[in-house]
C-alpha positions as a Markdown table, in Angstrom:
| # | Residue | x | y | z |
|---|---|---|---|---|
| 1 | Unk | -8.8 | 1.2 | 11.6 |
| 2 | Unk | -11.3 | -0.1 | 9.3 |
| 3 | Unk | -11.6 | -3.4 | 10.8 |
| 4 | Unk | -11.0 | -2.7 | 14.9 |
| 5 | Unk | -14.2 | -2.9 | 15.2 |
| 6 | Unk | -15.0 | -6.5 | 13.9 |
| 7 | Unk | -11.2 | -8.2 | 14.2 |
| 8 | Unk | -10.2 | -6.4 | 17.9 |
| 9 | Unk | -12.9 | -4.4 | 19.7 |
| 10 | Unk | -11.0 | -5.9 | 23.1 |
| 11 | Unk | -8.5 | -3.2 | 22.3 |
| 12 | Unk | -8.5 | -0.2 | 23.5 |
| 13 | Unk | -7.0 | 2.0 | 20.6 |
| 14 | Unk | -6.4 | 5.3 | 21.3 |
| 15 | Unk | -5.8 | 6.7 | 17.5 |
| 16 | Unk | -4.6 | 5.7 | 14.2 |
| 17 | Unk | -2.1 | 7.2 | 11.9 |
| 18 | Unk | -0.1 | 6.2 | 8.4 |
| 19 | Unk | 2.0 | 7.8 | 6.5 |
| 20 | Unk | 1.1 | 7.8 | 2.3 |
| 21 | Unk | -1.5 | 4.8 | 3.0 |
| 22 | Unk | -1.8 | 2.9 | -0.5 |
| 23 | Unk | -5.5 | 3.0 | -0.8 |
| 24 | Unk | -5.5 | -0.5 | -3.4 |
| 25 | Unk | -8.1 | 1.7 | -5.9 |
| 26 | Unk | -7.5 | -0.6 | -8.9 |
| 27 | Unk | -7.6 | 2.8 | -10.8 |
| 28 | Unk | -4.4 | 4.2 | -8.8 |
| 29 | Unk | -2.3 | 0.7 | -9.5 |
| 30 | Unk | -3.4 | 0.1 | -13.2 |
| 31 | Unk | -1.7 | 2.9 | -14.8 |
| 32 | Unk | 1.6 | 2.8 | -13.0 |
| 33 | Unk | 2.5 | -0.5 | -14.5 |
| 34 | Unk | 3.6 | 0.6 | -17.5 |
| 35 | Unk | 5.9 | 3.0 | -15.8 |
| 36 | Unk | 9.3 | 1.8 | -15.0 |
| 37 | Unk | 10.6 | 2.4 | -11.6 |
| 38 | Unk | 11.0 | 1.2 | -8.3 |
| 39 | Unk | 7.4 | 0.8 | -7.4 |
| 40 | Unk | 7.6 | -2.4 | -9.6 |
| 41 | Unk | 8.5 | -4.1 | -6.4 |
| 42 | Unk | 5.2 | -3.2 | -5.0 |
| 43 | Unk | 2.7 | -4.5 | -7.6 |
| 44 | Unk | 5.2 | -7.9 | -7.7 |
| 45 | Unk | 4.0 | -8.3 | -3.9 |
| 46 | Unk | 0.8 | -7.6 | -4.3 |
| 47 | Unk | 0.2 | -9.8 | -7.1 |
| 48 | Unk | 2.0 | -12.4 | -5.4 |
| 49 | Unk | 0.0 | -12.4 | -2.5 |
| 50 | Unk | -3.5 | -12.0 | -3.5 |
| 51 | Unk | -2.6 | -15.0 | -5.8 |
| 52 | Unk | -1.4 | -16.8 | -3.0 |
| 53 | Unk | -4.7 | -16.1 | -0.7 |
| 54 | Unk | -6.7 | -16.0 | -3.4 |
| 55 | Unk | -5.2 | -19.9 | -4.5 |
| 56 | Unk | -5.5 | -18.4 | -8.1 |
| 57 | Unk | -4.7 | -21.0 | -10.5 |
| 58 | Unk | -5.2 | -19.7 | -14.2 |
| 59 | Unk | -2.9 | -18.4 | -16.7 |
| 60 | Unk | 0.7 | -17.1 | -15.1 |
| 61 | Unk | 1.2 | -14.0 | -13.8 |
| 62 | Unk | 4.6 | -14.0 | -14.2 |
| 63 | Unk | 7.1 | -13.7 | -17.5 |
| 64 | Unk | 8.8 | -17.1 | -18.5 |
| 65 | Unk | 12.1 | -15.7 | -17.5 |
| 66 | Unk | 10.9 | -15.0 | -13.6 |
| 67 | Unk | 8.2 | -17.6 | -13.3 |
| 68 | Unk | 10.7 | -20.0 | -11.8 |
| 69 | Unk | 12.6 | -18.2 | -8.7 |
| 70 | Unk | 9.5 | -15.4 | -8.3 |
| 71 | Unk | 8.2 | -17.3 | -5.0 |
| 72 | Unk | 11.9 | -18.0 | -3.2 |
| 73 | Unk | 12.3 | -14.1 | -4.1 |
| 74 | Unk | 9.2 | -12.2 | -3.0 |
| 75 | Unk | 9.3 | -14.8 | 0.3 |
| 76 | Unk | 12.8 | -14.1 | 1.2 |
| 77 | Unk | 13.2 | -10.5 | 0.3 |
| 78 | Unk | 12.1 | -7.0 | 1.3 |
| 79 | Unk | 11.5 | -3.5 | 0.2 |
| 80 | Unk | 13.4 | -2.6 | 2.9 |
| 81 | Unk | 16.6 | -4.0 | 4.9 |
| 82 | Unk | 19.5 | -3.0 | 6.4 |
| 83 | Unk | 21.9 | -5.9 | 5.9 |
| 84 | Unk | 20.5 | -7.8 | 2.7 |
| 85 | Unk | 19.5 | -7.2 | -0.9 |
| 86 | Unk | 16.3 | -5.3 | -1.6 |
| 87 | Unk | 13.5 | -6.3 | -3.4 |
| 88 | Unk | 14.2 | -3.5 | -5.9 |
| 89 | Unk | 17.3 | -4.4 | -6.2 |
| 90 | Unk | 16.5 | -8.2 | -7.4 |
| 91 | Unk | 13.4 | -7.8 | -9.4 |
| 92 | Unk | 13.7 | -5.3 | -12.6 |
| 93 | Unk | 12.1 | -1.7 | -13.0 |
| 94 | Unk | 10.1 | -2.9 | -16.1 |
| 95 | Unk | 7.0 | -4.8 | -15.7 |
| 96 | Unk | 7.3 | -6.1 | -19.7 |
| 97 | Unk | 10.3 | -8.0 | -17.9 |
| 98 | Unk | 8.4 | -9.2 | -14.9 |
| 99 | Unk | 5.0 | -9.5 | -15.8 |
| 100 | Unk | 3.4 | -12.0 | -18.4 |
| 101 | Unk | 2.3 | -9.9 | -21.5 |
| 102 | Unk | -1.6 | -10.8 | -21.1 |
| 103 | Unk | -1.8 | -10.2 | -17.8 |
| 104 | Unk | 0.2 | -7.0 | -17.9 |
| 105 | Unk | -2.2 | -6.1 | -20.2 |
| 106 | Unk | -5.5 | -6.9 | -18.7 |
| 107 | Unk | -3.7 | -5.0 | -15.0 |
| 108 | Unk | -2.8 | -2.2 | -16.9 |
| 109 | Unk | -5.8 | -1.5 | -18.7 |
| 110 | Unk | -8.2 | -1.9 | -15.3 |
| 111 | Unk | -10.2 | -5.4 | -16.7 |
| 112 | Unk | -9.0 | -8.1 | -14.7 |
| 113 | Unk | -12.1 | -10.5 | -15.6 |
| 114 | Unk | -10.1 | -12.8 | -17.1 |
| 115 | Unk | -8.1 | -13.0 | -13.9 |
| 116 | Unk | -11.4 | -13.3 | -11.7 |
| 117 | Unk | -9.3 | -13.9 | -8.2 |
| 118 | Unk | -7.4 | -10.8 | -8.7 |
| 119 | Unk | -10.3 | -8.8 | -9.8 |
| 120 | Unk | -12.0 | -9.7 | -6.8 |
| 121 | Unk | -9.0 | -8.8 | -4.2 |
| 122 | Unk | -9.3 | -5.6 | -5.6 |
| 123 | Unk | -12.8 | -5.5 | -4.7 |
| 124 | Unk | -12.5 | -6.7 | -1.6 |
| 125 | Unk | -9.9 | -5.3 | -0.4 |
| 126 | Unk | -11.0 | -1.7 | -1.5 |
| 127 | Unk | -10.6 | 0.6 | 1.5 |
| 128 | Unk | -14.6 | 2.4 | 2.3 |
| 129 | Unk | -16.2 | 4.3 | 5.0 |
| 130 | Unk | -16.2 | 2.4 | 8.1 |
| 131 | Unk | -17.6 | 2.7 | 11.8 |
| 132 | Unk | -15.1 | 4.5 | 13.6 |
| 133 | Unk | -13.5 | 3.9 | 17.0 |
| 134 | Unk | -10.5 | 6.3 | 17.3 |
| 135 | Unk | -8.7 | 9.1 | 15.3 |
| 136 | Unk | -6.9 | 8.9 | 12.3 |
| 137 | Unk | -4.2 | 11.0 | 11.2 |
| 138 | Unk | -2.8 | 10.5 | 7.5 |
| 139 | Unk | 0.4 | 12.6 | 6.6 |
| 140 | Unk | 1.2 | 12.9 | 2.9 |
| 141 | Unk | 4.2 | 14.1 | 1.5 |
| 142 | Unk | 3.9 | 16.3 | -1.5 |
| 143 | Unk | 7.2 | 15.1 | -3.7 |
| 144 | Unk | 5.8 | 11.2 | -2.6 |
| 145 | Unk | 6.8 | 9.5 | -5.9 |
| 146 | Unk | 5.3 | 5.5 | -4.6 |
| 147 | Unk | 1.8 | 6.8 | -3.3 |
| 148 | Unk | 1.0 | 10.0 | -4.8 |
| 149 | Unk | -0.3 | 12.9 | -3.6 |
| 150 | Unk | -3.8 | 13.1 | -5.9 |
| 151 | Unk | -4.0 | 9.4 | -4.5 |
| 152 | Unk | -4.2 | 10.1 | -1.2 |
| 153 | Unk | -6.4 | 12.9 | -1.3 |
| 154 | Unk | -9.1 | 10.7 | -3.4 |
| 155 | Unk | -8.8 | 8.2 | -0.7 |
| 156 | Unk | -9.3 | 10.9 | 2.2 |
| 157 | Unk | -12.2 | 12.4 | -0.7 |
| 158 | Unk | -14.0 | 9.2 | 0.0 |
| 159 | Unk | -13.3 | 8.2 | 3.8 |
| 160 | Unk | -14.8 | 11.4 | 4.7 |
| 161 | Unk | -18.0 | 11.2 | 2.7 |
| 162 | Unk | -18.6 | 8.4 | 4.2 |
| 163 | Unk | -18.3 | 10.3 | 7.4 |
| 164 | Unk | -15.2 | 9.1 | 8.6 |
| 165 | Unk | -13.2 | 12.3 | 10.1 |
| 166 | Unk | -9.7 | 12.6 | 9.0 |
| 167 | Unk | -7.1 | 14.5 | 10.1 |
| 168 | Unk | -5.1 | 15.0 | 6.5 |
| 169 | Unk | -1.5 | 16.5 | 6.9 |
| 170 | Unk | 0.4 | 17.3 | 4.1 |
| 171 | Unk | 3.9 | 17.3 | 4.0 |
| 172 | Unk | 5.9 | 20.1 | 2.0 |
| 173 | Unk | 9.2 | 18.0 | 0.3 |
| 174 | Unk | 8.3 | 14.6 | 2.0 |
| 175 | Unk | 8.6 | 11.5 | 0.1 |
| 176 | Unk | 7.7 | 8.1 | 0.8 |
| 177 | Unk | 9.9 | 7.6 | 3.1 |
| 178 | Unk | 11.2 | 10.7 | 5.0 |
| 179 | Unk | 7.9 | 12.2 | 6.5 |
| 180 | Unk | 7.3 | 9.7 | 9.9 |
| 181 | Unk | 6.4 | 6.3 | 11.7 |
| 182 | Unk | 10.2 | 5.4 | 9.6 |
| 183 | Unk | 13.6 | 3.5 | 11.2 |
| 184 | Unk | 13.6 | 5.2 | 14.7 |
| 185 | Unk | 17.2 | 6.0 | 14.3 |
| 186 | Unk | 16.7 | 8.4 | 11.1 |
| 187 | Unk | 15.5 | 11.9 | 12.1 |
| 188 | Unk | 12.3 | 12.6 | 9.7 |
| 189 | Unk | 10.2 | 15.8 | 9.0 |
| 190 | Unk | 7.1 | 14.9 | 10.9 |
| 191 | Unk | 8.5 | 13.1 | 13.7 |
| 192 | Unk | 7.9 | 15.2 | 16.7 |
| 193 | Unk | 4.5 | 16.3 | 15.0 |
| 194 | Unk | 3.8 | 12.7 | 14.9 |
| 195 | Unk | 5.0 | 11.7 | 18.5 |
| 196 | Unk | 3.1 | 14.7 | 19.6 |
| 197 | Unk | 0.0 | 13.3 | 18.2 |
| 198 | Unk | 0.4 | 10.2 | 19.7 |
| 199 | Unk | 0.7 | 11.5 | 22.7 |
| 200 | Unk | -2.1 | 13.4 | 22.8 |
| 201 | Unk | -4.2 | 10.4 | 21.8 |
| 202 | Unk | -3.1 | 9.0 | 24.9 |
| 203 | Unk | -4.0 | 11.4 | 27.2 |
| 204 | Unk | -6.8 | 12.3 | 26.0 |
| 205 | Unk | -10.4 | 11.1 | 28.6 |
């Protein structure tokens, strides 16, 4: 939504809509590391990436013991899949495992300076106000354990004081992954609220 305007202004979008949309405040990811638990698999990719993009080349991100096979995994695997192993499966709940101790560190205490690349895709990629060119609808689930609840708000806190209007559903009982926009096949508790919406974006003048 953010960057319609600049990357595909050709396209006519009629709305936009996400479910628990991770907002990448440095301040929502830093203290989560040092809480075991499936979201592990989510700072992995993100640290993976942005070093990737970012061609950082400093002092390793990863532990000794994962350092070796942590590219063939993270490119091969998903947080998701029907038929193969999941990222959360493979990689363990504990960033002390994962993680190499300074850099855990300097992520889970907020001061990535020594780490200038990543400090700056946090910057960067920080989501602000924007010009806007269609709707937005967020949901949020309240029991969402992977993108909280208080996150989401302090994201929508700060779209719409920068003017951005947003329509902010929350979900009583949803989590990450049972509210909508999931597997088709997988009845969830916002789906016909969110097909409705859609639909109304389209036939709207």
């Amino acid at each position: 939504a953010a960057l319609h305007q600049s990357y595909a202004p050709e396209l006519a979008i009629r709305g936009f809509s996400a479910v628990a949309p991770a907002s990448v405040f440095l301040e929502h990811w830093a203290p989560s590391l040092n809480i075991p638990g499936p979201h592990i698999a989510y700072h992995a990719l993100l640290t993976y990436a942005w070093s990737e993009f970012y061609q950082y080349a400093g002092r390793s991100l990863w532990s000794e013991a994962w350092s070796p096979n942590i590219a063939e995994i993270l490119e091969n695997h998903c947080i998701y899949s029907i038929d193969d192993t999941t990222l959360g499966e493979l990689l363990p709940a504990d960033s002390s495992e994962l993680f190499a101790p300074e850099f855990r560190t300097a992520f889970a205490t907020g001061d990535l300076s020594a780490y200038e690349p990543m400090q700056q895709a946090f910057a960067e990629n920080r989501l602000h106000g924007y010009a806007q060119t269609a709707p937005l609808l967020v949901f949020q689930g309240n029991a969402d354990q992977t993108v909280l609840p208080e996150h989401t708000e302090e994201l929508v806190a700060q779209l719409r004081s920068s003017n951005v209007d947003v329509d902010y559903r929350i979900v009583v009982g949803g989590t990450h992954t049972n509210v909508a926009y999931g597997f088709l096949a997988y009845p969830e508790l916002r789906t016909a609220e969110s097909l409705e919406w859609i639909r109304e974006q389209l036939q709207r003048d």
